[in-house]
Structure formats: structure tokens, C-alpha cells
């Protein structure tokens, strides 16, 4: 089932990429494996997936220890400063940086471990009360503050768009994200690149790609629904 889902997802990605004048080589698929057992990740690994996304530090570290070392781990969930130390040196990218204090902690731990850590800034694109993330209008100022920190590198932006029934409803937010990313890139801030635009989940990744996403985070569409039992 996972193998079949992956094939379908990759086909959908290629189709959406084509619509935006790109190919699937331009889009990174992060398989969101939170709550799923090692056997599920291993199946995806066996058919070539190397990028996995997790939203809990403990779970990411446990899976890191038990699976092949050529896996690239993406931290996509809200991150507390006191847990940063466990991630540094293990993660390829932290997608969910939403404050200067968190970036400072990532920098401090990276220096300590002599590591270079790539991060994305998480944007609250729809201004939802319930969500983490930076307001679009505050983003550039924060980029400038984080850019000067040692051993931490902003590679782009990430967003979790509103939960909707139809992906079309989120198209405006994906357009807003693309514009924000282009606007920041034009500022040419030292130590900052805007190459990565992490947006799009199972329900809306095709729309996100059409609007310029370079990285989609797909969980349910690959591994099936997460039951409450999975989460515990
Ligand atoms: C769980 C999660 C996803 C994947 O969601 P699906 O709807 O299962 O594809 C993507 N991004 C983040 C930040 C998540 O927490």
C-alpha cells in the first residue's frame, strides 16, 4: 500500500510541477512519518525515500537511532528550546523556527557541536490564532536578526496552510508565501537563501506546487490515516 501510495504521490507531484513549468526534480517530497512504526518507514526507504518528516523530538531521535544513517530527517513540528540540543547533528533541516530565541538556541547548540544547521522560518500565512508561526509582515526583520547568528542558515520559508476541504481555498495563501519568499530574496541578506519553500500537505500539495512550493510534506497520502492509537 505504501509503495503504491508513493508512486501515486510522485505522479501527482510530476503533474503539478509540469503545470508550474518545472519537473519533479525541482520538488522535494518529505514523507511525514510521525506516529508510524519503523516498518512503515522501512518500506518507504526500500523504494527510495530518504527524506522523512517528524514532529516530535523524542520520536525523531528514536527513529534516527534505529534506521539507516543515510536518511535525511526533517523536524516539522513545534520545537521547544530545551529540546534543541537533542536534534543538532541529526536533522537535515528544522522547518519550524518561529522566534529569535529558538534560532539563538539552535545557533548556540550548533556551535557547541561544531555543526551547521539549516532552518526554515515558519510563517502563519492566514493569521490563525491557533497556529504557531511568524506574521508575514514581521518576517524580514526576523530574517535579518537570525542571519547574523553563527552556524545557523536560513534556507527559506515554511507554512502550514489552514485545514480546508478543498485545496483551492488555500491557493491565495500559497501565492502570499511565494511573494514573501521572492520579496525577501530580493533583499540579498548575507547568509540567507530563499531556495526552499516548504508548503503543501496531503490535501493541498498539488495546488502548493502549482504556486511555487519546492518541498511538500505528505503524511496521510503515503502512510494512510493516523489513528488516535497511533498518536499515543
Ligand atoms: C502532520 C504534518 C504534515 C502531514 O500532514 P498530512 O495531512 O498527513 O499529509 C505536514 N506538515 C506538518 C507540519 C505536519 O505536522
PDB file of N, CA, C and O in Angstrom, residues 35-83:
ATOM      1  N   UNK A  35       4.077   9.219  14.128  1.00  0.00           N
ATOM      2  CA  UNK A  35       3.188   8.194  14.703  1.00  0.00           C
ATOM      3  C   UNK A  35       3.270   6.827  14.007  1.00  0.00           C
ATOM      4  O   UNK A  35       2.692   5.856  14.483  1.00  0.00           O
ATOM      5  N   UNK A  36       3.981   6.745  12.893  1.00  0.00           N
ATOM      6  CA  UNK A  36       4.025   5.484  12.145  1.00  0.00           C
ATOM      7  C   UNK A  36       5.180   4.597  12.616  1.00  0.00           C
ATOM      8  O   UNK A  36       6.239   5.093  13.009  1.00  0.00           O
ATOM      9  N   UNK A  37       4.990   3.276  12.554  1.00  0.00           N
ATOM     10  CA  UNK A  37       6.027   2.361  13.030  1.00  0.00           C
ATOM     11  C   UNK A  37       7.229   2.278  12.080  1.00  0.00           C
ATOM     12  O   UNK A  37       7.123   2.626  10.905  1.00  0.00           O
ATOM     13  N   UNK A  38       8.334   1.810  12.605  1.00  0.00           N
ATOM     14  CA  UNK A  38       9.564   1.683  11.816  1.00  0.00           C
ATOM     15  C   UNK A  38       9.346   0.898  10.527  1.00  0.00           C
ATOM     16  O   UNK A  38       9.916   1.213   9.495  1.00  0.00           O
ATOM     17  N   UNK A  39       8.480  -0.133  10.591  1.00  0.00           N
ATOM     18  CA  UNK A  39       8.252  -0.972   9.408  1.00  0.00           C
ATOM     19  C   UNK A  39       7.692  -0.151   8.250  1.00  0.00           C
ATOM     20  O   UNK A  39       8.013  -0.392   7.087  1.00  0.00           O
ATOM     21  N   UNK A  40       6.874   0.836   8.570  1.00  0.00           N
ATOM     22  CA  UNK A  40       6.297   1.687   7.524  1.00  0.00           C
ATOM     23  C   UNK A  40       7.379   2.553   6.886  1.00  0.00           C
ATOM     24  O   UNK A  40       7.444   2.710   5.666  1.00  0.00           O
ATOM     25  N   UNK A  41       8.252   3.106   7.728  1.00  0.00           N
ATOM     26  CA  UNK A  41       9.344   3.930   7.210  1.00  0.00           C
ATOM     27  C   UNK A  41      10.299   3.078   6.377  1.00  0.00           C
ATOM     28  O   UNK A  41      10.783   3.503   5.330  1.00  0.00           O
ATOM     29  N   UNK A  42      10.532   1.861   6.860  1.00  0.00           N
ATOM     30  CA  UNK A  42      11.449   0.970   6.150  1.00  0.00           C
ATOM     31  C   UNK A  42      10.909   0.638   4.755  1.00  0.00           C
ATOM     32  O   UNK A  42      11.669   0.578   3.785  1.00  0.00           O
ATOM     33  N   UNK A  43       9.603   0.459   4.660  1.00  0.00           N
ATOM     34  CA  UNK A  43       9.014   0.170   3.346  1.00  0.00           C
ATOM     35  C   UNK A  43       9.230   1.344   2.379  1.00  0.00           C
ATOM     36  O   UNK A  43       9.603   1.153   1.222  1.00  0.00           O
ATOM     37  N   UNK A  44       9.009   2.547   2.878  1.00  0.00           N
ATOM     38  CA  UNK A  44       9.228   3.734   2.038  1.00  0.00           C
ATOM     39  C   UNK A  44      10.709   3.860   1.676  1.00  0.00           C
ATOM     40  O   UNK A  44      11.068   4.184   0.537  1.00  0.00           O
ATOM     41  N   UNK A  45      11.570   3.569   2.639  1.00  0.00           N
ATOM     42  CA  UNK A  45      13.016   3.613   2.408  1.00  0.00           C
ATOM     43  C   UNK A  45      13.405   2.638   1.293  1.00  0.00           C
ATOM     44  O   UNK A  45      14.199   2.968   0.405  1.00  0.00           O
ATOM     45  N   UNK A  46      12.805   1.465   1.345  1.00  0.00           N
ATOM     46  CA  UNK A  46      13.163   0.422   0.383  1.00  0.00           C
ATOM     47  C   UNK A  46      12.818   0.790  -1.060  1.00  0.00           C
ATOM     48  O   UNK A  46      13.416   0.249  -1.992  1.00  0.00           O
ATOM     49  N   UNK A  47      11.856   1.685  -1.226  1.00  0.00           N
ATOM     50  CA  UNK A  47      11.559   2.125  -2.594  1.00  0.00           C
ATOM     51  C   UNK A  47      12.148   3.515  -2.873  1.00  0.00           C
ATOM     52  O   UNK A  47      11.712   4.220  -3.780  1.00  0.00           O
ATOM     53  N   UNK A  48      13.141   3.888  -2.089  1.00  0.00           N
ATOM     54  CA  UNK A  48      13.954   5.045  -2.455  1.00  0.00           C
ATOM     55  C   UNK A  48      13.760   6.323  -1.670  1.00  0.00           C
ATOM     56  O   UNK A  48      14.480   7.291  -1.886  1.00  0.00           O
ATOM     57  N   UNK A  49      12.784   6.351  -0.764  1.00  0.00           N
ATOM     58  CA  UNK A  49      12.572   7.583   0.017  1.00  0.00           C
ATOM     59  C   UNK A  49      13.714   7.751   1.034  1.00  0.00           C
ATOM     60  O   UNK A  49      14.053   6.818   1.759  1.00  0.00           O
ATOM     61  N   UNK A  50      14.285   8.955   1.067  1.00  0.00           N
ATOM     62  CA  UNK A  50      15.366   9.244   2.027  1.00  0.00           C
ATOM     63  C   UNK A  50      15.035  10.423   2.930  1.00  0.00           C
ATOM     64  O   UNK A  50      15.750  10.672   3.899  1.00  0.00           O
ATOM     65  N   UNK A  51      13.993  11.167   2.618  1.00  0.00           N
ATOM     66  CA  UNK A  51      13.627  12.331   3.429  1.00  0.00           C
ATOM     67  C   UNK A  51      12.351  12.027   4.221  1.00  0.00           C
ATOM     68  O   UNK A  51      11.299  11.769   3.643  1.00  0.00           O
ATOM     69  N   UNK A  52      12.491  12.074   5.542  1.00  0.00           N
ATOM     70  CA  UNK A  52      11.359  11.791   6.420  1.00  0.00           C
ATOM     71  C   UNK A  52      11.116  12.982   7.346  1.00  0.00           C
ATOM     72  O   UNK A  52      12.065  13.611   7.818  1.00  0.00           O
ATOM     73  N   UNK A  53       9.833  13.247   7.617  1.00  0.00           N
ATOM     74  CA  UNK A  53       9.472  14.353   8.499  1.00  0.00           C
ATOM     75  C   UNK A  53       8.838  13.843   9.779  1.00  0.00           C
ATOM     76  O   UNK A  53       7.981  12.953   9.751  1.00  0.00           O
ATOM     77  N   UNK A  54       9.276  14.408  10.893  1.00  0.00           N
ATOM     78  CA  UNK A  54       8.710  14.050  12.207  1.00  0.00           C
ATOM     79  C   UNK A  54       8.384  15.345  12.944  1.00  0.00           C
ATOM     80  O   UNK A  54       9.009  16.376  12.712  1.00  0.00           O
ATOM     81  N   UNK A  55       7.429  15.260  13.892  1.00  0.00           N
ATOM     82  CA  UNK A  55       7.065  16.487  14.605  1.00  0.00           C
ATOM     83  C   UNK A  55       7.359  16.430  16.102  1.00  0.00           C
ATOM     84  O   UNK A  55       7.060  17.370  16.818  1.00  0.00           O
ATOM     85  N   UNK A  56       7.957  15.312  16.553  1.00  0.00           N
ATOM     86  CA  UNK A  56       8.330  15.227  17.971  1.00  0.00           C
ATOM     87  C   UNK A  56       9.804  14.828  18.081  1.00  0.00           C
ATOM     88  O   UNK A  56      10.263  13.889  17.412  1.00  0.00           O
ATOM     89  N   UNK A  57      10.502  15.532  18.969  1.00  0.00           N
ATOM     90  CA  UNK A  57      11.947  15.330  19.084  1.00  0.00           C
ATOM     91  C   UNK A  57      12.288  13.903  19.501  1.00  0.00           C
ATOM     92  O   UNK A  57      13.136  13.248  18.893  1.00  0.00           O
ATOM     93  N   UNK A  58      11.594  13.424  20.523  1.00  0.00           N
ATOM     94  CA  UNK A  58      11.882  12.083  21.035  1.00  0.00           C
ATOM     95  C   UNK A  58      11.677  11.012  19.955  1.00  0.00           C
ATOM     96  O   UNK A  58      12.510  10.115  19.775  1.00  0.00           O
ATOM     97  N   UNK A  59      10.585  11.132  19.250  1.00  0.00           N
ATOM     98  CA  UNK A  59      10.263  10.147  18.210  1.00  0.00           C
ATOM     99  C   UNK A  59      11.277  10.207  17.066  1.00  0.00           C
ATOM    100  O   UNK A  59      11.722   9.173  16.557  1.00  0.00           O
ATOM    101  N   UNK A  60      11.654  11.410  16.696  1.00  0.00           N
ATOM    102  CA  UNK A  60      12.652  11.555  15.632  1.00  0.00           C
ATOM    103  C   UNK A  60      13.969  10.893  16.053  1.00  0.00           C
ATOM    104  O   UNK A  60      14.574  10.141  15.283  1.00  0.00           O
ATOM    105  N   UNK A  61      14.386  11.151  17.289  1.00  0.00           N
ATOM    106  CA  UNK A  61      15.667  10.604  17.760  1.00  0.00           C
ATOM    107  C   UNK A  61      15.618   9.075  17.858  1.00  0.00           C
ATOM    108  O   UNK A  61      16.588   8.395  17.498  1.00  0.00           O
ATOM    109  N   UNK A  62      14.502   8.532  18.318  1.00  0.00           N
ATOM    110  CA  UNK A  62      14.356   7.070  18.398  1.00  0.00           C
ATOM    111  C   UNK A  62      14.459   6.446  17.016  1.00  0.00           C
ATOM    112  O   UNK A  62      15.145   5.442  16.807  1.00  0.00           O
ATOM    113  N   UNK A  63      13.759   7.036  16.052  1.00  0.00           N
ATOM    114  CA  UNK A  63      13.781   6.504  14.686  1.00  0.00           C
ATOM    115  C   UNK A  63      15.161   6.690  14.051  1.00  0.00           C
ATOM    116  O   UNK A  63      15.640   5.819  13.328  1.00  0.00           O
ATOM    117  N   UNK A  64      15.771   7.815  14.342  1.00  0.00           N
ATOM    118  CA  UNK A  64      17.132   8.083  13.853  1.00  0.00           C
ATOM    119  C   UNK A  64      18.078   6.958  14.283  1.00  0.00           C
ATOM    120  O   UNK A  64      18.870   6.452  13.496  1.00  0.00           O
ATOM    121  N   UNK A  65      17.965   6.575  15.542  1.00  0.00           N
ATOM    122  CA  UNK A  65      18.860   5.551  16.084  1.00  0.00           C
ATOM    123  C   UNK A  65      18.665   4.197  15.406  1.00  0.00           C
ATOM    124  O   UNK A  65      19.603   3.421  15.283  1.00  0.00           O
ATOM    125  N   UNK A  66      17.422   3.919  14.992  1.00  0.00           N
ATOM    126  CA  UNK A  66      17.110   2.568  14.536  1.00  0.00           C
ATOM    127  C   UNK A  66      17.075   2.375  13.026  1.00  0.00           C
ATOM    128  O   UNK A  66      16.964   1.251  12.558  1.00  0.00           O
ATOM    129  N   UNK A  67      17.154   3.446  12.275  1.00  0.00           N
ATOM    130  CA  UNK A  67      17.060   3.324  10.815  1.00  0.00           C
ATOM    131  C   UNK A  67      18.374   3.733  10.146  1.00  0.00           C
ATOM    132  O   UNK A  67      19.256   4.295  10.792  1.00  0.00           O
ATOM    133  N   UNK A  68      18.530   3.399   8.853  1.00  0.00           N
ATOM    134  CA  UNK A  68      19.793   3.675   8.157  1.00  0.00           C
ATOM    135  C   UNK A  68      20.239   5.137   8.269  1.00  0.00           C
ATOM    136  O   UNK A  68      19.414   6.047   8.323  1.00  0.00           O
ATOM    137  N   UNK A  69      21.551   5.320   8.292  1.00  0.00           N
ATOM    138  CA  UNK A  69      22.107   6.648   8.562  1.00  0.00           C
ATOM    139  C   UNK A  69      22.100   7.569   7.343  1.00  0.00           C
ATOM    140  O   UNK A  69      22.430   8.744   7.465  1.00  0.00           O
ATOM    141  N   UNK A  70      21.712   7.054   6.174  1.00  0.00           N
ATOM    142  CA  UNK A  70      21.644   7.969   5.027  1.00  0.00           C
ATOM    143  C   UNK A  70      20.266   8.631   4.905  1.00  0.00           C
ATOM    144  O   UNK A  70      19.989   9.329   3.933  1.00  0.00           O
ATOM    145  N   UNK A  71      19.418   8.444   5.902  1.00  0.00           N
ATOM    146  CA  UNK A  71      18.124   9.142   5.917  1.00  0.00           C
ATOM    147  C   UNK A  71      18.346  10.601   6.309  1.00  0.00           C
ATOM    148  O   UNK A  71      19.153  10.909   7.170  1.00  0.00           O
ATOM    149  N   UNK A  72      17.620  11.478   5.615  1.00  0.00           N
ATOM    150  CA  UNK A  72      17.634  12.903   5.973  1.00  0.00           C
ATOM    151  C   UNK A  72      16.369  13.199   6.774  1.00  0.00           C
ATOM    152  O   UNK A  72      15.255  13.036   6.286  1.00  0.00           O
ATOM    153  N   UNK A  73      16.571  13.622   8.008  1.00  0.00           N
ATOM    154  CA  UNK A  73      15.447  13.868   8.918  1.00  0.00           C
ATOM    155  C   UNK A  73      15.063  15.334   8.923  1.00  0.00           C
ATOM    156  O   UNK A  73      15.914  16.207   9.049  1.00  0.00           O
ATOM    157  N   UNK A  74      13.764  15.584   8.806  1.00  0.00           N
ATOM    158  CA  UNK A  74      13.236  16.945   8.820  1.00  0.00           C
ATOM    159  C   UNK A  74      12.369  17.125  10.052  1.00  0.00           C
ATOM    160  O   UNK A  74      11.409  16.379  10.255  1.00  0.00           O
ATOM    161  N   UNK A  75      12.709  18.118  10.875  1.00  0.00           N
ATOM    162  CA  UNK A  75      11.876  18.432  12.036  1.00  0.00           C
ATOM    163  C   UNK A  75      10.817  19.422  11.573  1.00  0.00           C
ATOM    164  O   UNK A  75      11.136  20.543  11.178  1.00  0.00           O
ATOM    165  N   UNK A  76       9.546  19.006  11.617  1.00  0.00           N
ATOM    166  CA  UNK A  76       8.482  19.857  11.066  1.00  0.00           C
ATOM    167  C   UNK A  76       7.505  20.354  12.134  1.00  0.00           C
ATOM    168  O   UNK A  76       6.614  21.141  11.831  1.00  0.00           O
ATOM    169  N   UNK A  77       7.667  19.895  13.377  1.00  0.00           N
ATOM    170  CA  UNK A  77       6.717  20.276  14.422  1.00  0.00           C
ATOM    171  C   UNK A  77       7.239  21.383  15.317  1.00  0.00           C
ATOM    172  O   UNK A  77       8.424  21.740  15.265  1.00  0.00           O
ATOM    173  N   UNK A  78       6.357  21.895  16.148  1.00  0.00           N
ATOM    174  CA  UNK A  78       6.743  22.958  17.077  1.00  0.00           C
ATOM    175  C   UNK A  78       7.894  22.464  17.963  1.00  0.00           C
ATOM    176  O   UNK A  78       7.874  21.344  18.451  1.00  0.00           O
ATOM    177  N   UNK A  79       8.885  23.313  18.126  1.00  0.00           N
ATOM    178  CA  UNK A  79      10.105  22.903  18.814  1.00  0.00           C
ATOM    179  C   UNK A  79      10.339  23.768  20.041  1.00  0.00           C
ATOM    180  O   UNK A  79      10.351  24.998  19.965  1.00  0.00           O
ATOM    181  N   UNK A  80      10.541  23.096  21.186  1.00  0.00           N
ATOM    182  CA  UNK A  80      10.852  23.822  22.415  1.00  0.00           C
ATOM    183  C   UNK A  80      12.362  23.980  22.541  1.00  0.00           C
ATOM    184  O   UNK A  80      13.115  23.068  22.190  1.00  0.00           O
ATOM    185  N   UNK A  81      12.756  25.109  23.094  1.00  0.00           N
ATOM    186  CA  UNK A  81      14.197  25.404  23.149  1.00  0.00           C
ATOM    187  C   UNK A  81      14.982  24.362  23.939  1.00  0.00           C
ATOM    188  O   UNK A  81      16.102  24.022  23.582  1.00  0.00           O
ATOM    189  N   UNK A  82      14.372  23.825  24.994  1.00  0.00           N
ATOM    190  CA  UNK A  82      15.126  22.868  25.820  1.00  0.00           C
ATOM    191  C   UNK A  82      15.343  21.522  25.125  1.00  0.00           C
ATOM    192  O   UNK A  82      16.074  20.678  25.630  1.00  0.00           O
ATOM    193  N   UNK A  83      14.721  21.319  23.958  1.00  0.00           N
ATOM    194  CA  UNK A  83      14.917  20.053  23.244  1.00  0.00           C
ATOM    195  C   UNK A  83      15.838  20.181  22.035  1.00  0.00           C
ATOM    196  O   UNK A  83      16.179  19.188  21.388  1.00  0.00           O
TER     197      UNK A  83
END
